[in-house]
């Protein structure tokens, strides 16, 4: 029998989720464990793996659709299985199925949300409906190219992996692109771009609470928002993390590739150190710098947290360390823990983070000092800190020069962009006026 692909529950309070990407289309062959689709809930974005190997059929939810938990959104067939057999079974089941409510009455089953296209067409893919195999999409992501410029040689013009490789060879880009950092355009626009740089152990999607708060407050009119995964984090490669200079260069390469000229930097924790380096390099191109609990202004850090975070292998243990990040521990829900554990579970990720920790935070002592560098910055700088930060103590803010505006929040931990997202959004919005 074919395998159901359902929208999973990744949080005890979750009732529905939005499809944000499909990595396969109707008729594509997938392997068990490889990325199949992405979902976004009110609290997290997660990559969902294929539950089986085979051929994807009958995708019923398009990118952008909001789907109830437990809904069957696709089927995976073994190569020898016939689609028609399932269709007949589904028709028969639909005619007979009755659901009994808790009150004892009979109600019709909740309908499965359908694709926006015709029933006989595959759901649109994440890249706007382009026909491309998963291998082709993966090659394009790794090489940082847009599939719109690639000619497909497969059936019905479908782009296959060899088409991407041929394109790279023609453009002479094959050698340069595979080590670029992963980046996500949360929003495009014509004004100076907001560039978001996360902290140690996090990734680009950690900025979504702040992004959503800014969007809700109408602070992002015509403003591009670009989030970047640091080396060894998110979907970025694990190299280029041996010094602040090499990381800064890797981030600068992303800005060149994305043609970002003028920008507003917003950075958290270890990302703040990278941002200070980057601002010193780009100078007049950076219109403002907003730092959230930045590293590099003092000597001490919570080594137990860093070490425990990297080594945690089960949800219960990981939750203990993640709760150190915030004062409001209710924010560390099942979805937050599951997302963090998924990131740590990537091949080579723990080893990469251990190397980064040993290089920059060895034995709880920061191995770099940026107090002098921040004095030389020409752009407006603001620093935001939680009064109950247990990772980088708020006492580090005492070393900031008088020209840096400080915003201190009592009862807040190391993640002000989550705990007081609306207030941080307002501060960043004021920076956009520069």
PDB file of N, CA and C in Angstrom, residues 179-186 195-207 225-241 246-255 270-271 274:
ATOM      1  N   UNK A 179      30.291  26.868  -1.510  1.00  0.00           N
ATOM      2  CA  UNK A 179      30.646  27.165  -0.131  1.00  0.00           C
ATOM      3  C   UNK A 179      30.008  28.457   0.371  1.00  0.00           C
ATOM      4  N   UNK A 180      29.134  29.054  -0.406  1.00  0.00           N
ATOM      5  CA  UNK A 180      28.456  30.263   0.038  1.00  0.00           C
ATOM      6  C   UNK A 180      27.538  29.953   1.214  1.00  0.00           C
ATOM      7  N   UNK A 181      27.320  30.949   2.049  1.00  0.00           N
ATOM      8  CA  UNK A 181      26.430  30.782   3.186  1.00  0.00           C
ATOM      9  C   UNK A 181      24.979  30.748   2.717  1.00  0.00           C
ATOM     10  N   UNK A 182      24.167  29.996   3.447  1.00  0.00           N
ATOM     11  CA  UNK A 182      22.740  29.973   3.154  1.00  0.00           C
ATOM     12  C   UNK A 182      22.124  31.307   3.555  1.00  0.00           C
ATOM     13  N   UNK A 183      21.153  31.734   2.763  1.00  0.00           N
ATOM     14  CA  UNK A 183      20.473  32.982   3.064  1.00  0.00           C
ATOM     15  C   UNK A 183      18.998  32.857   2.707  1.00  0.00           C
ATOM     16  N   UNK A 184      18.158  33.636   3.402  1.00  0.00           N
ATOM     17  CA  UNK A 184      16.719  33.616   3.165  1.00  0.00           C
ATOM     18  C   UNK A 184      16.235  35.058   3.031  1.00  0.00           C
ATOM     19  N   UNK A 185      15.602  35.347   1.921  1.00  0.00           N
ATOM     20  CA  UNK A 185      14.931  36.642   1.770  1.00  0.00           C
ATOM     21  C   UNK A 185      13.554  36.526   2.413  1.00  0.00           C
ATOM     22  N   UNK A 186      13.399  37.066   3.606  1.00  0.00           N
ATOM     23  CA  UNK A 186      12.097  37.061   4.261  1.00  0.00           C
ATOM     24  C   UNK A 186      11.144  38.024   3.571  1.00  0.00           C
ATOM     25  N   UNK A 195      19.658  43.392   7.186  1.00  0.00           N
ATOM     26  CA  UNK A 195      20.411  42.141   7.179  1.00  0.00           C
ATOM     27  C   UNK A 195      20.456  41.601   8.603  1.00  0.00           C
ATOM     28  N   UNK A 196      19.955  40.386   8.794  1.00  0.00           N
ATOM     29  CA  UNK A 196      19.839  39.758  10.110  1.00  0.00           C
ATOM     30  C   UNK A 196      20.915  38.696  10.279  1.00  0.00           C
ATOM     31  N   UNK A 197      21.661  38.765  11.379  1.00  0.00           N
ATOM     32  CA  UNK A 197      22.721  37.794  11.657  1.00  0.00           C
ATOM     33  C   UNK A 197      22.469  37.196  13.041  1.00  0.00           C
ATOM     34  N   UNK A 198      22.209  35.904  13.084  1.00  0.00           N
ATOM     35  CA  UNK A 198      21.839  35.210  14.324  1.00  0.00           C
ATOM     36  C   UNK A 198      23.054  34.910  15.198  1.00  0.00           C
ATOM     37  N   UNK A 199      22.788  34.333  16.363  1.00  0.00           N
ATOM     38  CA  UNK A 199      23.843  34.006  17.308  1.00  0.00           C
ATOM     39  C   UNK A 199      24.256  32.548  17.272  1.00  0.00           C
ATOM     40  N   UNK A 200      25.106  32.154  18.217  1.00  0.00           N
ATOM     41  CA  UNK A 200      25.637  30.793  18.284  1.00  0.00           C
ATOM     42  C   UNK A 200      24.508  29.788  18.491  1.00  0.00           C
ATOM     43  N   UNK A 201      24.524  28.727  17.686  1.00  0.00           N
ATOM     44  CA  UNK A 201      23.556  27.651  17.831  1.00  0.00           C
ATOM     45  C   UNK A 201      22.191  27.932  17.240  1.00  0.00           C
ATOM     46  N   UNK A 202      21.985  29.121  16.672  1.00  0.00           N
ATOM     47  CA  UNK A 202      20.684  29.471  16.098  1.00  0.00           C
ATOM     48  C   UNK A 202      20.742  29.345  14.576  1.00  0.00           C
ATOM     49  N   UNK A 203      19.741  29.872  13.891  1.00  0.00           N
ATOM     50  CA  UNK A 203      19.725  29.895  12.422  1.00  0.00           C
ATOM     51  C   UNK A 203      18.741  30.965  11.968  1.00  0.00           C
ATOM     52  N   UNK A 204      18.657  31.167  10.656  1.00  0.00           N
ATOM     53  CA  UNK A 204      17.927  32.318  10.119  1.00  0.00           C
ATOM     54  C   UNK A 204      16.475  32.389  10.567  1.00  0.00           C
ATOM     55  N   UNK A 205      15.813  31.240  10.676  1.00  0.00           N
ATOM     56  CA  UNK A 205      14.399  31.257  11.039  1.00  0.00           C
ATOM     57  C   UNK A 205      14.150  31.749  12.460  1.00  0.00           C
ATOM     58  N   UNK A 206      15.201  31.863  13.263  1.00  0.00           N
ATOM     59  CA  UNK A 206      15.025  32.379  14.623  1.00  0.00           C
ATOM     60  C   UNK A 206      14.603  33.848  14.619  1.00  0.00           C
ATOM     61  N   UNK A 207      14.731  34.508  13.468  1.00  0.00           N
ATOM     62  CA  UNK A 207      14.348  35.913  13.372  1.00  0.00           C
ATOM     63  C   UNK A 207      12.868  36.114  13.063  1.00  0.00           C
ATOM     64  N   UNK A 225      14.373  42.271   3.583  1.00  0.00           N
ATOM     65  CA  UNK A 225      14.855  41.663   4.827  1.00  0.00           C
ATOM     66  C   UNK A 225      15.577  40.372   4.464  1.00  0.00           C
ATOM     67  N   UNK A 226      16.869  40.333   4.738  1.00  0.00           N
ATOM     68  CA  UNK A 226      17.716  39.199   4.379  1.00  0.00           C
ATOM     69  C   UNK A 226      18.306  38.581   5.636  1.00  0.00           C
ATOM     70  N   UNK A 227      18.028  37.302   5.877  1.00  0.00           N
ATOM     71  CA  UNK A 227      18.592  36.575   7.019  1.00  0.00           C
ATOM     72  C   UNK A 227      19.666  35.623   6.517  1.00  0.00           C
ATOM     73  N   UNK A 228      20.784  35.568   7.212  1.00  0.00           N
ATOM     74  CA  UNK A 228      21.936  34.773   6.773  1.00  0.00           C
ATOM     75  C   UNK A 228      22.287  33.742   7.837  1.00  0.00           C
ATOM     76  N   UNK A 229      22.510  32.498   7.408  1.00  0.00           N
ATOM     77  CA  UNK A 229      23.005  31.450   8.306  1.00  0.00           C
ATOM     78  C   UNK A 229      24.525  31.550   8.398  1.00  0.00           C
ATOM     79  N   UNK A 230      25.041  31.685   9.606  1.00  0.00           N
ATOM     80  CA  UNK A 230      26.491  31.718   9.797  1.00  0.00           C
ATOM     81  C   UNK A 230      27.103  30.354   9.472  1.00  0.00           C
ATOM     82  N   UNK A 231      28.414  30.296   9.221  1.00  0.00           N
ATOM     83  CA  UNK A 231      29.073  29.002   8.997  1.00  0.00           C
ATOM     84  C   UNK A 231      28.812  28.053  10.165  1.00  0.00           C
ATOM     85  N   UNK A 232      28.541  26.792   9.847  1.00  0.00           N
ATOM     86  CA  UNK A 232      28.282  25.809  10.886  1.00  0.00           C
ATOM     87  C   UNK A 232      26.902  25.901  11.488  1.00  0.00           C
ATOM     88  N   UNK A 233      26.022  26.686  10.890  1.00  0.00           N
ATOM     89  CA  UNK A 233      24.667  26.883  11.402  1.00  0.00           C
ATOM     90  C   UNK A 233      23.650  26.760  10.271  1.00  0.00           C
ATOM     91  N   UNK A 234      22.407  26.410  10.644  1.00  0.00           N
ATOM     92  CA  UNK A 234      21.352  26.347   9.648  1.00  0.00           C
ATOM     93  C   UNK A 234      21.715  25.434   8.497  1.00  0.00           C
ATOM     94  N   UNK A 235      21.589  25.960   7.274  1.00  0.00           N
ATOM     95  CA  UNK A 235      21.901  25.186   6.080  1.00  0.00           C
ATOM     96  C   UNK A 235      23.199  25.640   5.424  1.00  0.00           C
ATOM     97  N   UNK A 236      24.019  26.365   6.186  1.00  0.00           N
ATOM     98  CA  UNK A 236      25.317  26.799   5.672  1.00  0.00           C
ATOM     99  C   UNK A 236      26.354  25.704   5.853  1.00  0.00           C
ATOM    100  N   UNK A 237      27.435  25.742   5.049  1.00  0.00           N
ATOM    101  CA  UNK A 237      28.517  24.765   5.227  1.00  0.00           C
ATOM    102  C   UNK A 237      29.256  25.003   6.530  1.00  0.00           C
ATOM    103  N   UNK A 238      30.097  24.065   6.884  1.00  0.00           N
ATOM    104  CA  UNK A 238      30.768  24.099   8.182  1.00  0.00           C
ATOM    105  C   UNK A 238      32.159  24.717   8.142  1.00  0.00           C
ATOM    106  N   UNK A 239      32.583  25.224   6.981  1.00  0.00           N
ATOM    107  CA  UNK A 239      33.916  25.812   6.902  1.00  0.00           C
ATOM    108  C   UNK A 239      33.848  27.317   7.153  1.00  0.00           C
ATOM    109  N   UNK A 240      34.963  28.011   6.966  1.00  0.00           N
ATOM    110  CA  UNK A 240      35.051  29.473   7.106  1.00  0.00           C
ATOM    111  C   UNK A 240      34.657  29.968   8.488  1.00  0.00           C
ATOM    112  N   UNK A 241      34.900  29.158   9.534  1.00  0.00           N
ATOM    113  CA  UNK A 241      34.511  29.563  10.885  1.00  0.00           C
ATOM    114  C   UNK A 241      35.706  29.582  11.826  1.00  0.00           C
ATOM    115  N   UNK A 246      37.278  35.610   8.837  1.00  0.00           N
ATOM    116  CA  UNK A 246      36.801  34.688   7.798  1.00  0.00           C
ATOM    117  C   UNK A 246      35.278  34.639   7.760  1.00  0.00           C
ATOM    118  N   UNK A 247      34.636  34.715   8.929  1.00  0.00           N
ATOM    119  CA  UNK A 247      33.172  34.724   8.955  1.00  0.00           C
ATOM    120  C   UNK A 247      32.653  36.022   8.349  1.00  0.00           C
ATOM    121  N   UNK A 248      33.280  37.131   8.712  1.00  0.00           N
ATOM    122  CA  UNK A 248      32.874  38.413   8.129  1.00  0.00           C
ATOM    123  C   UNK A 248      33.007  38.393   6.614  1.00  0.00           C
ATOM    124  N   UNK A 249      34.074  37.804   6.114  1.00  0.00           N
ATOM    125  CA  UNK A 249      34.269  37.716   4.665  1.00  0.00           C
ATOM    126  C   UNK A 249      33.188  36.863   4.008  1.00  0.00           C
ATOM    127  N   UNK A 250      32.798  35.778   4.684  1.00  0.00           N
ATOM    128  CA  UNK A 250      31.748  34.916   4.133  1.00  0.00           C
ATOM    129  C   UNK A 250      30.415  35.651   4.063  1.00  0.00           C
ATOM    130  N   UNK A 251      30.103  36.435   5.097  1.00  0.00           N
ATOM    131  CA  UNK A 251      28.870  37.224   5.090  1.00  0.00           C
ATOM    132  C   UNK A 251      28.941  38.304   4.015  1.00  0.00           C
ATOM    133  N   UNK A 252      30.095  38.925   3.886  1.00  0.00           N
ATOM    134  CA  UNK A 252      30.264  39.963   2.869  1.00  0.00           C
ATOM    135  C   UNK A 252      30.079  39.391   1.464  1.00  0.00           C
ATOM    136  N   UNK A 253      30.512  38.158   1.261  1.00  0.00           N
ATOM    137  CA  UNK A 253      30.312  37.500  -0.033  1.00  0.00           C
ATOM    138  C   UNK A 253      28.829  37.352  -0.349  1.00  0.00           C
ATOM    139  N   UNK A 254      28.034  37.006   0.665  1.00  0.00           N
ATOM    140  CA  UNK A 254      26.586  36.901   0.463  1.00  0.00           C
ATOM    141  C   UNK A 254      26.015  38.243   0.012  1.00  0.00           C
ATOM    142  N   UNK A 255      26.448  39.324   0.648  1.00  0.00           N
ATOM    143  CA  UNK A 255      25.945  40.648   0.278  1.00  0.00           C
ATOM    144  C   UNK A 255      26.305  40.984  -1.163  1.00  0.00           C
ATOM    145  N   UNK A 270      26.666  36.173  19.257  1.00  0.00           N
ATOM    146  CA  UNK A 270      27.873  35.979  18.450  1.00  0.00           C
ATOM    147  C   UNK A 270      27.737  36.672  17.101  1.00  0.00           C
ATOM    148  N   UNK A 271      26.529  36.689  16.560  1.00  0.00           N
ATOM    149  CA  UNK A 271      26.296  37.422  15.319  1.00  0.00           C
ATOM    150  C   UNK A 271      26.571  38.901  15.473  1.00  0.00           C
ATOM    151  N   UNK A 274      30.162  39.486  14.719  1.00  0.00           N
ATOM    152  CA  UNK A 274      30.366  39.472  13.264  1.00  0.00           C
ATOM    153  C   UNK A 274      29.894  40.791  12.663  1.00  0.00           C
TER     154      UNK A 274
END
